[in-house]
């Protein structure tokens, strides 16, 4: 037996792991004790302290125990460098993905902060919008299941990370039937507002720039008339405007943020001239 040995408890304490972890490493042949006494007590040489340190470091960079066993088999400089380089590249890729997720979440939190300063509900205002873009398959819905399926497919199509949660990008565009009082859903076309990445994208459509008469309202449903629409209709008539294109109905606060319908907020945007 080596001159300097550590009991399983001492070694575990030094490395801030459990004795059971060391027993597991023994069972799988990753780190066997240097000596087992007649009474069954495990003892490790001081040299094994270094091997255990390597095992724990390799675990931190993401290696599985099976891969760590492979790392120690027939080890040489070239093999060790190659494995460590591979894991460094994998870690770097993961970090980039995490940074992208962090940026997306920061944008969404900035959007949520902006909701505290929304105009008063059912107050009419005008806004000049630049050219915007949407992704849409161009098929009318007007049915809750079709509606849900369309957004599921659109979300899958754009293949973003966390694309829908807490954003004002989900909506429909519709014709003036949306403004006619009705308890039924109105045929409208689901869409997601996007930043254009590929101008040749088949499903990428421009939303014309120009003047829009807008209004926020609560407890509404996409593809459905809301009593507050009478206010915006009266405003357009009083101003002598004409509706000049498709109406946009966009969620600001939806079911990804609340279970209470009275907390949902939609925006109606009507292009006028």
PDB file of C-alpha atoms in Angstrom:
ATOM      1  CA  UNK A   1       0.000   0.000   0.000  1.00  0.00           C
ATOM      2  CA  UNK A   2       1.225   3.523  -0.801  1.00  0.00           C
ATOM      3  CA  UNK A   3       2.748   5.582   2.026  1.00  0.00           C
ATOM      4  CA  UNK A   4       0.284   8.445   1.677  1.00  0.00           C
ATOM      5  CA  UNK A   5      -3.320   7.368   1.423  1.00  0.00           C
ATOM      6  CA  UNK A   6      -6.704   8.980   1.882  1.00  0.00           C
ATOM      7  CA  UNK A   7      -9.842   7.289   3.101  1.00  0.00           C
ATOM      8  CA  UNK A   8     -12.891   7.489   0.865  1.00  0.00           C
ATOM      9  CA  UNK A   9     -14.387  10.043   3.258  1.00  0.00           C
ATOM     10  CA  UNK A  10     -11.228  12.187   3.256  1.00  0.00           C
ATOM     11  CA  UNK A  11     -10.940  12.160  -0.534  1.00  0.00           C
ATOM     12  CA  UNK A  12     -14.629  12.967  -0.989  1.00  0.00           C
ATOM     13  CA  UNK A  13     -14.351  15.856   1.460  1.00  0.00           C
ATOM     14  CA  UNK A  14     -11.264  17.287  -0.250  1.00  0.00           C
ATOM     15  CA  UNK A  15     -12.980  17.255  -3.659  1.00  0.00           C
ATOM     16  CA  UNK A  16     -16.391  18.315  -2.317  1.00  0.00           C
ATOM     17  CA  UNK A  17     -18.173  15.255  -3.663  1.00  0.00           C
ATOM     18  CA  UNK A  18     -19.980  12.387  -1.954  1.00  0.00           C
ATOM     19  CA  UNK A  19     -18.510   9.061  -0.947  1.00  0.00           C
ATOM     20  CA  UNK A  20     -21.230   7.423  -3.048  1.00  0.00           C
ATOM     21  CA  UNK A  21     -19.845   9.182  -6.137  1.00  0.00           C
ATOM     22  CA  UNK A  22     -16.464   7.558  -5.473  1.00  0.00           C
ATOM     23  CA  UNK A  23     -18.122   4.173  -4.947  1.00  0.00           C
ATOM     24  CA  UNK A  24     -19.874   4.604  -8.307  1.00  0.00           C
ATOM     25  CA  UNK A  25     -16.575   5.446 -10.010  1.00  0.00           C
ATOM     26  CA  UNK A  26     -15.161   2.269  -8.466  1.00  0.00           C
ATOM     27  CA  UNK A  27     -18.073   0.148  -9.728  1.00  0.00           C
ATOM     28  CA  UNK A  28     -17.690   1.347 -13.322  1.00  0.00           C
ATOM     29  CA  UNK A  29     -13.902   1.064 -13.258  1.00  0.00           C
ATOM     30  CA  UNK A  30     -13.228   4.778 -13.664  1.00  0.00           C
ATOM     31  CA  UNK A  31     -11.384   5.258 -10.358  1.00  0.00           C
ATOM     32  CA  UNK A  32     -10.671   2.179  -8.294  1.00  0.00           C
ATOM     33  CA  UNK A  33      -9.236   2.584  -4.780  1.00  0.00           C
ATOM     34  CA  UNK A  34      -5.545   1.865  -4.397  1.00  0.00           C
ATOM     35  CA  UNK A  35      -6.283  -0.449  -1.477  1.00  0.00           C
ATOM     36  CA  UNK A  36      -9.296  -2.076   0.180  1.00  0.00           C
ATOM     37  CA  UNK A  37      -8.778  -3.272   3.747  1.00  0.00           C
ATOM     38  CA  UNK A  38      -9.998  -6.611   5.053  1.00  0.00           C
ATOM     39  CA  UNK A  39     -12.881  -4.762   6.676  1.00  0.00           C
ATOM     40  CA  UNK A  40     -13.868  -3.280   3.294  1.00  0.00           C
ATOM     41  CA  UNK A  41     -12.613   0.269   3.793  1.00  0.00           C
ATOM     42  CA  UNK A  42     -11.441   1.982   0.601  1.00  0.00           C
ATOM     43  CA  UNK A  43      -8.165   3.911   0.520  1.00  0.00           C
ATOM     44  CA  UNK A  44      -6.848   6.089  -2.298  1.00  0.00           C
ATOM     45  CA  UNK A  45      -3.254   7.066  -2.999  1.00  0.00           C
ATOM     46  CA  UNK A  46      -2.342  10.721  -3.253  1.00  0.00           C
ATOM     47  CA  UNK A  47      -1.662  10.140  -6.978  1.00  0.00           C
ATOM     48  CA  UNK A  48      -5.324   9.232  -7.487  1.00  0.00           C
ATOM     49  CA  UNK A  49      -6.273  12.650  -6.137  1.00  0.00           C
ATOM     50  CA  UNK A  50      -4.911  14.107  -9.390  1.00  0.00           C
ATOM     51  CA  UNK A  51      -6.827  11.629 -11.559  1.00  0.00           C
ATOM     52  CA  UNK A  52     -10.040  12.451  -9.702  1.00  0.00           C
ATOM     53  CA  UNK A  53      -9.402  16.153 -10.327  1.00  0.00           C
ATOM     54  CA  UNK A  54      -9.119  15.443 -14.061  1.00  0.00           C
ATOM     55  CA  UNK A  55     -12.359  13.430 -13.995  1.00  0.00           C
ATOM     56  CA  UNK A  56     -14.249  16.252 -12.305  1.00  0.00           C
ATOM     57  CA  UNK A  57     -12.870  18.862 -14.709  1.00  0.00           C
ATOM     58  CA  UNK A  58     -13.865  16.766 -17.721  1.00  0.00           C
ATOM     59  CA  UNK A  59     -17.365  16.419 -16.279  1.00  0.00           C
ATOM     60  CA  UNK A  60     -17.589  20.215 -16.002  1.00  0.00           C
ATOM     61  CA  UNK A  61     -16.905  20.683 -19.716  1.00  0.00           C
ATOM     62  CA  UNK A  62     -19.672  18.221 -20.555  1.00  0.00           C
ATOM     63  CA  UNK A  63     -18.049  14.825 -20.981  1.00  0.00           C
ATOM     64  CA  UNK A  64     -20.108  11.825 -19.969  1.00  0.00           C
ATOM     65  CA  UNK A  65     -18.535   9.220 -17.690  1.00  0.00           C
ATOM     66  CA  UNK A  66     -18.274   6.859 -20.658  1.00  0.00           C
ATOM     67  CA  UNK A  67     -16.385   9.504 -22.631  1.00  0.00           C
ATOM     68  CA  UNK A  68     -14.134  10.205 -19.649  1.00  0.00           C
ATOM     69  CA  UNK A  69     -13.267   6.505 -19.502  1.00  0.00           C
ATOM     70  CA  UNK A  70     -12.407   6.703 -23.198  1.00  0.00           C
ATOM     71  CA  UNK A  71     -10.228   9.764 -22.490  1.00  0.00           C
ATOM     72  CA  UNK A  72      -8.089   7.758 -20.046  1.00  0.00           C
ATOM     73  CA  UNK A  73      -7.732   4.688 -22.311  1.00  0.00           C
ATOM     74  CA  UNK A  74      -4.429   4.553 -24.255  1.00  0.00           C
ATOM     75  CA  UNK A  75      -3.983   8.228 -23.517  1.00  0.00           C
ATOM     76  CA  UNK A  76      -1.421  10.287 -25.396  1.00  0.00           C
ATOM     77  CA  UNK A  77      -0.951  13.973 -26.093  1.00  0.00           C
ATOM     78  CA  UNK A  78      -2.548  13.925 -29.549  1.00  0.00           C
ATOM     79  CA  UNK A  79      -5.657  12.074 -28.368  1.00  0.00           C
ATOM     80  CA  UNK A  80      -6.096  14.289 -25.290  1.00  0.00           C
ATOM     81  CA  UNK A  81      -5.706  17.467 -27.343  1.00  0.00           C
ATOM     82  CA  UNK A  82      -8.191  16.250 -29.968  1.00  0.00           C
ATOM     83  CA  UNK A  83     -10.877  15.400 -27.378  1.00  0.00           C
ATOM     84  CA  UNK A  84     -10.406  18.641 -25.462  1.00  0.00           C
ATOM     85  CA  UNK A  85     -10.497  20.683 -28.678  1.00  0.00           C
ATOM     86  CA  UNK A  86     -13.758  19.000 -29.701  1.00  0.00           C
ATOM     87  CA  UNK A  87     -15.376  19.821 -26.386  1.00  0.00           C
ATOM     88  CA  UNK A  88     -14.107  23.403 -26.469  1.00  0.00           C
ATOM     89  CA  UNK A  89     -15.771  23.884 -29.865  1.00  0.00           C
ATOM     90  CA  UNK A  90     -18.980  22.328 -28.582  1.00  0.00           C
ATOM     91  CA  UNK A  91     -18.920  24.571 -25.512  1.00  0.00           C
ATOM     92  CA  UNK A  92     -18.315  27.662 -27.671  1.00  0.00           C
ATOM     93  CA  UNK A  93     -21.288  26.772 -29.873  1.00  0.00           C
ATOM     94  CA  UNK A  94     -23.471  26.286 -26.802  1.00  0.00           C
ATOM     95  CA  UNK A  95     -22.344  29.639 -25.386  1.00  0.00           C
ATOM     96  CA  UNK A  96     -23.232  31.397 -28.664  1.00  0.00           C
ATOM     97  CA  UNK A  97     -26.682  29.809 -28.549  1.00  0.00           C
ATOM     98  CA  UNK A  98     -27.125  30.873 -24.940  1.00  0.00           C
ATOM     99  CA  UNK A  99     -26.065  34.434 -25.786  1.00  0.00           C
ATOM    100  CA  UNK A 100     -28.610  34.505 -28.622  1.00  0.00           C
ATOM    101  CA  UNK A 101     -31.304  33.299 -26.246  1.00  0.00           C
ATOM    102  CA  UNK A 102     -30.302  35.969 -23.759  1.00  0.00           C
ATOM    103  CA  UNK A 103     -30.589  38.681 -26.436  1.00  0.00           C
ATOM    104  CA  UNK A 104     -34.039  37.410 -27.432  1.00  0.00           C
ATOM    105  CA  UNK A 105     -35.214  37.390 -23.820  1.00  0.00           C
ATOM    106  CA  UNK A 106     -33.868  40.909 -23.272  1.00  0.00           C
ATOM    107  CA  UNK A 107     -35.817  42.103 -26.330  1.00  0.00           C
ATOM    108  CA  UNK A 108     -38.967  40.436 -25.047  1.00  0.00           C
ATOM    109  CA  UNK A 109     -38.533  41.967 -21.591  1.00  0.00           C
ATOM    110  CA  UNK A 110     -38.031  45.372 -23.219  1.00  0.00           C
ATOM    111  CA  UNK A 111     -41.289  44.831 -25.099  1.00  0.00           C
ATOM    112  CA  UNK A 112     -43.081  43.809 -21.884  1.00  0.00           C
ATOM    113  CA  UNK A 113     -41.747  46.941 -20.157  1.00  0.00           C
ATOM    114  CA  UNK A 114     -43.221  49.012 -22.986  1.00  0.00           C
ATOM    115  CA  UNK A 115     -46.685  47.602 -22.277  1.00  0.00           C
ATOM    116  CA  UNK A 116     -46.872  49.728 -19.132  1.00  0.00           C
ATOM    117  CA  UNK A 117     -47.070  52.851 -21.326  1.00  0.00           C
ATOM    118  CA  UNK A 118     -49.699  51.712 -23.827  1.00  0.00           C
ATOM    119  CA  UNK A 119     -52.310  54.305 -24.822  1.00  0.00           C
ATOM    120  CA  UNK A 120     -55.583  54.139 -22.956  1.00  0.00           C
ATOM    121  CA  UNK A 121     -57.760  51.288 -24.123  1.00  0.00           C
ATOM    122  CA  UNK A 122     -60.210  52.102 -26.940  1.00  0.00           C
ATOM    123  CA  UNK A 123     -58.536  55.451 -27.597  1.00  0.00           C
ATOM    124  CA  UNK A 124     -58.070  56.132 -31.314  1.00  0.00           C
ATOM    125  CA  UNK A 125     -54.676  57.308 -32.578  1.00  0.00           C
ATOM    126  CA  UNK A 126     -52.897  57.597 -35.915  1.00  0.00           C
ATOM    127  CA  UNK A 127     -49.472  56.217 -36.721  1.00  0.00           C
ATOM    128  CA  UNK A 128     -47.206  56.347 -39.753  1.00  0.00           C
ATOM    129  CA  UNK A 129     -45.664  52.922 -40.288  1.00  0.00           C
ATOM    130  CA  UNK A 130     -42.672  52.133 -42.518  1.00  0.00           C
ATOM    131  CA  UNK A 131     -42.728  49.049 -44.710  1.00  0.00           C
ATOM    132  CA  UNK A 132     -43.089  45.981 -42.517  1.00  0.00           C
ATOM    133  CA  UNK A 133     -42.912  42.290 -43.283  1.00  0.00           C
ATOM    134  CA  UNK A 134     -44.918  39.250 -42.344  1.00  0.00           C
ATOM    135  CA  UNK A 135     -44.733  35.543 -42.974  1.00  0.00           C
ATOM    136  CA  UNK A 136     -48.044  34.021 -43.998  1.00  0.00           C
ATOM    137  CA  UNK A 137     -49.271  31.033 -45.948  1.00  0.00           C
ATOM    138  CA  UNK A 138     -52.043  33.214 -47.343  1.00  0.00           C
ATOM    139  CA  UNK A 139     -54.915  30.927 -46.373  1.00  0.00           C
ATOM    140  CA  UNK A 140     -57.984  32.200 -44.553  1.00  0.00           C
ATOM    141  CA  UNK A 141     -58.832  30.699 -41.208  1.00  0.00           C
ATOM    142  CA  UNK A 142     -61.994  31.795 -39.433  1.00  0.00           C
ATOM    143  CA  UNK A 143     -61.981  28.604 -37.379  1.00  0.00           C
ATOM    144  CA  UNK A 144     -60.262  28.164 -33.991  1.00  0.00           C
ATOM    145  CA  UNK A 145     -58.599  24.851 -34.838  1.00  0.00           C
ATOM    146  CA  UNK A 146     -57.457  26.059 -38.265  1.00  0.00           C
ATOM    147  CA  UNK A 147     -56.242  29.220 -36.577  1.00  0.00           C
ATOM    148  CA  UNK A 148     -54.157  27.268 -34.031  1.00  0.00           C
ATOM    149  CA  UNK A 149     -52.761  24.944 -36.696  1.00  0.00           C
ATOM    150  CA  UNK A 150     -51.774  27.887 -38.909  1.00  0.00           C
ATOM    151  CA  UNK A 151     -49.759  29.555 -36.139  1.00  0.00           C
ATOM    152  CA  UNK A 152     -48.140  26.244 -35.201  1.00  0.00           C
ATOM    153  CA  UNK A 153     -46.976  25.777 -38.794  1.00  0.00           C
ATOM    154  CA  UNK A 154     -45.841  29.393 -39.111  1.00  0.00           C
ATOM    155  CA  UNK A 155     -43.803  29.139 -35.914  1.00  0.00           C
ATOM    156  CA  UNK A 156     -42.184  25.958 -37.189  1.00  0.00           C
ATOM    157  CA  UNK A 157     -41.508  27.563 -40.574  1.00  0.00           C
ATOM    158  CA  UNK A 158     -39.608  30.575 -39.258  1.00  0.00           C
ATOM    159  CA  UNK A 159     -37.516  28.266 -37.021  1.00  0.00           C
ATOM    160  CA  UNK A 160     -36.582  30.897 -34.471  1.00  0.00           C
ATOM    161  CA  UNK A 161     -35.741  30.299 -30.854  1.00  0.00           C
ATOM    162  CA  UNK A 162     -38.566  31.426 -28.569  1.00  0.00           C
ATOM    163  CA  UNK A 163     -40.301  33.112 -31.519  1.00  0.00           C
ATOM    164  CA  UNK A 164     -43.802  33.626 -30.126  1.00  0.00           C
ATOM    165  CA  UNK A 165     -43.636  33.953 -26.355  1.00  0.00           C
ATOM    166  CA  UNK A 166     -44.152  37.500 -25.101  1.00  0.00           C
ATOM    167  CA  UNK A 167     -44.114  39.375 -28.378  1.00  0.00           C
ATOM    168  CA  UNK A 168     -46.399  41.528 -30.494  1.00  0.00           C
ATOM    169  CA  UNK A 169     -45.849  39.541 -33.664  1.00  0.00           C
ATOM    170  CA  UNK A 170     -48.897  37.287 -33.741  1.00  0.00           C
ATOM    171  CA  UNK A 171     -51.900  38.444 -35.697  1.00  0.00           C
ATOM    172  CA  UNK A 172     -54.122  38.249 -38.726  1.00  0.00           C
ATOM    173  CA  UNK A 173     -54.914  40.467 -41.675  1.00  0.00           C
ATOM    174  CA  UNK A 174     -58.479  40.749 -42.839  1.00  0.00           C
ATOM    175  CA  UNK A 175     -60.821  42.735 -45.038  1.00  0.00           C
ATOM    176  CA  UNK A 176     -63.617  45.040 -43.880  1.00  0.00           C
ATOM    177  CA  UNK A 177     -65.836  42.118 -42.877  1.00  0.00           C
ATOM    178  CA  UNK A 178     -63.971  42.272 -39.570  1.00  0.00           C
ATOM    179  CA  UNK A 179     -65.729  45.597 -38.836  1.00  0.00           C
ATOM    180  CA  UNK A 180     -69.249  44.202 -39.289  1.00  0.00           C
ATOM    181  CA  UNK A 181     -70.995  43.268 -36.014  1.00  0.00           C
ATOM    182  CA  UNK A 182     -71.139  39.486 -35.685  1.00  0.00           C
ATOM    183  CA  UNK A 183     -70.734  36.784 -33.057  1.00  0.00           C
ATOM    184  CA  UNK A 184     -69.033  34.526 -35.580  1.00  0.00           C
ATOM    185  CA  UNK A 185     -65.367  34.373 -36.448  1.00  0.00           C
ATOM    186  CA  UNK A 186     -64.495  36.268 -39.612  1.00  0.00           C
ATOM    187  CA  UNK A 187     -62.340  34.621 -42.298  1.00  0.00           C
ATOM    188  CA  UNK A 188     -58.904  36.185 -41.856  1.00  0.00           C
ATOM    189  CA  UNK A 189     -55.335  35.167 -42.684  1.00  0.00           C
ATOM    190  CA  UNK A 190     -52.932  34.299 -39.845  1.00  0.00           C
ATOM    191  CA  UNK A 191     -49.485  35.881 -40.006  1.00  0.00           C
ATOM    192  CA  UNK A 192     -46.353  36.536 -37.968  1.00  0.00           C
ATOM    193  CA  UNK A 193     -44.501  39.833 -38.145  1.00  0.00           C
ATOM    194  CA  UNK A 194     -40.824  39.218 -38.952  1.00  0.00           C
ATOM    195  CA  UNK A 195     -37.579  40.913 -39.905  1.00  0.00           C
ATOM    196  CA  UNK A 196     -36.828  39.879 -43.496  1.00  0.00           C
ATOM    197  CA  UNK A 197     -33.892  37.498 -43.802  1.00  0.00           C
ATOM    198  CA  UNK A 198     -34.517  36.324 -47.334  1.00  0.00           C
ATOM    199  CA  UNK A 199     -36.273  38.635 -49.769  1.00  0.00           C
ATOM    200  CA  UNK A 200     -36.974  35.664 -52.034  1.00  0.00           C
ATOM    201  CA  UNK A 201     -38.867  33.794 -49.299  1.00  0.00           C
ATOM    202  CA  UNK A 202     -42.081  32.501 -50.875  1.00  0.00           C
ATOM    203  CA  UNK A 203     -44.135  33.246 -47.778  1.00  0.00           C
ATOM    204  CA  UNK A 204     -42.655  36.656 -46.991  1.00  0.00           C
ATOM    205  CA  UNK A 205     -45.083  39.486 -47.716  1.00  0.00           C
ATOM    206  CA  UNK A 206     -44.754  43.252 -47.448  1.00  0.00           C
ATOM    207  CA  UNK A 207     -47.115  45.267 -45.293  1.00  0.00           C
ATOM    208  CA  UNK A 208     -47.438  48.628 -47.078  1.00  0.00           C
ATOM    209  CA  UNK A 209     -46.083  51.742 -45.431  1.00  0.00           C
ATOM    210  CA  UNK A 210     -48.419  54.610 -44.719  1.00  0.00           C
ATOM    211  CA  UNK A 211     -50.960  56.036 -42.315  1.00  0.00           C
ATOM    212  CA  UNK A 212     -52.858  53.670 -40.028  1.00  0.00           C
ATOM    213  CA  UNK A 213     -55.705  54.450 -37.666  1.00  0.00           C
ATOM    214  CA  UNK A 214     -55.085  52.342 -34.564  1.00  0.00           C
ATOM    215  CA  UNK A 215     -56.701  51.327 -31.301  1.00  0.00           C
ATOM    216  CA  UNK A 216     -55.900  49.043 -28.381  1.00  0.00           C
ATOM    217  CA  UNK A 217     -58.685  47.057 -26.750  1.00  0.00           C
ATOM    218  CA  UNK A 218     -59.064  44.342 -24.126  1.00  0.00           C
ATOM    219  CA  UNK A 219     -60.753  40.957 -24.003  1.00  0.00           C
ATOM    220  CA  UNK A 220     -60.774  40.507 -27.755  1.00  0.00           C
ATOM    221  CA  UNK A 221     -60.230  37.529 -30.035  1.00  0.00           C
ATOM    222  CA  UNK A 222     -58.356  37.361 -33.328  1.00  0.00           C
ATOM    223  CA  UNK A 223     -60.674  37.079 -36.332  1.00  0.00           C
ATOM    224  CA  UNK A 224     -63.625  38.428 -34.385  1.00  0.00           C
ATOM    225  CA  UNK A 225     -65.547  41.710 -34.289  1.00  0.00           C
ATOM    226  CA  UNK A 226     -65.325  43.702 -31.054  1.00  0.00           C
ATOM    227  CA  UNK A 227     -67.863  46.371 -29.972  1.00  0.00           C
ATOM    228  CA  UNK A 228     -65.070  48.960 -29.683  1.00  0.00           C
ATOM    229  CA  UNK A 229     -64.699  48.812 -33.479  1.00  0.00           C
ATOM    230  CA  UNK A 230     -67.674  51.173 -33.731  1.00  0.00           C
ATOM    231  CA  UNK A 231     -65.465  53.911 -32.254  1.00  0.00           C
ATOM    232  CA  UNK A 232     -62.758  53.467 -34.861  1.00  0.00           C
ATOM    233  CA  UNK A 233     -65.345  53.315 -37.661  1.00  0.00           C
ATOM    234  CA  UNK A 234     -66.842  56.604 -36.467  1.00  0.00           C
ATOM    235  CA  UNK A 235     -63.372  58.182 -36.301  1.00  0.00           C
ATOM    236  CA  UNK A 236     -62.538  57.169 -39.880  1.00  0.00           C
ATOM    237  CA  UNK A 237     -65.883  58.541 -41.096  1.00  0.00           C
ATOM    238  CA  UNK A 238     -65.452  61.837 -39.234  1.00  0.00           C
ATOM    239  CA  UNK A 239     -61.959  62.324 -40.668  1.00  0.00           C
ATOM    240  CA  UNK A 240     -63.157  61.606 -44.190  1.00  0.00           C
ATOM    241  CA  UNK A 241     -60.668  58.745 -44.560  1.00  0.00           C
ATOM    242  CA  UNK A 242     -61.046  55.730 -46.811  1.00  0.00           C
ATOM    243  CA  UNK A 243     -59.808  52.286 -45.821  1.00  0.00           C
ATOM    244  CA  UNK A 244     -56.826  51.529 -48.040  1.00  0.00           C
ATOM    245  CA  UNK A 245     -55.874  47.873 -47.690  1.00  0.00           C
ATOM    246  CA  UNK A 246     -56.024  44.973 -45.280  1.00  0.00           C
ATOM    247  CA  UNK A 247     -56.791  45.489 -41.603  1.00  0.00           C
ATOM    248  CA  UNK A 248     -54.243  44.161 -39.121  1.00  0.00           C
ATOM    249  CA  UNK A 249     -55.308  42.636 -35.816  1.00  0.00           C
ATOM    250  CA  UNK A 250     -52.296  41.979 -33.549  1.00  0.00           C
ATOM    251  CA  UNK A 251     -51.978  40.544 -30.042  1.00  0.00           C
ATOM    252  CA  UNK A 252     -50.054  42.667 -27.543  1.00  0.00           C
ATOM    253  CA  UNK A 253     -50.831  40.572 -24.468  1.00  0.00           C
ATOM    254  CA  UNK A 254     -52.037  37.048 -25.151  1.00  0.00           C
ATOM    255  CA  UNK A 255     -52.335  33.594 -23.586  1.00  0.00           C
ATOM    256  CA  UNK A 256     -48.543  33.191 -23.425  1.00  0.00           C
ATOM    257  CA  UNK A 257     -48.617  35.865 -20.692  1.00  0.00           C
ATOM    258  CA  UNK A 258     -51.929  35.485 -18.870  1.00  0.00           C
ATOM    259  CA  UNK A 259     -54.778  33.064 -18.176  1.00  0.00           C
ATOM    260  CA  UNK A 260     -57.276  35.909 -17.772  1.00  0.00           C
ATOM    261  CA  UNK A 261     -59.146  37.048 -20.884  1.00  0.00           C
ATOM    262  CA  UNK A 262     -59.716  40.502 -19.380  1.00  0.00           C
ATOM    263  CA  UNK A 263     -55.938  41.015 -19.354  1.00  0.00           C
ATOM    264  CA  UNK A 264     -55.475  40.253 -23.051  1.00  0.00           C
ATOM    265  CA  UNK A 265     -54.807  43.250 -25.272  1.00  0.00           C
ATOM    266  CA  UNK A 266     -55.109  43.472 -29.058  1.00  0.00           C
ATOM    267  CA  UNK A 267     -54.338  46.263 -31.468  1.00  0.00           C
ATOM    268  CA  UNK A 268     -56.397  47.026 -34.539  1.00  0.00           C
ATOM    269  CA  UNK A 269     -54.499  48.821 -37.320  1.00  0.00           C
ATOM    270  CA  UNK A 270     -56.470  50.114 -40.315  1.00  0.00           C
ATOM    271  CA  UNK A 271     -54.620  51.596 -43.329  1.00  0.00           C
ATOM    272  CA  UNK A 272     -56.277  54.777 -44.549  1.00  0.00           C
ATOM    273  CA  UNK A 273     -55.891  57.468 -47.161  1.00  0.00           C
TER     274      UNK A 273
END
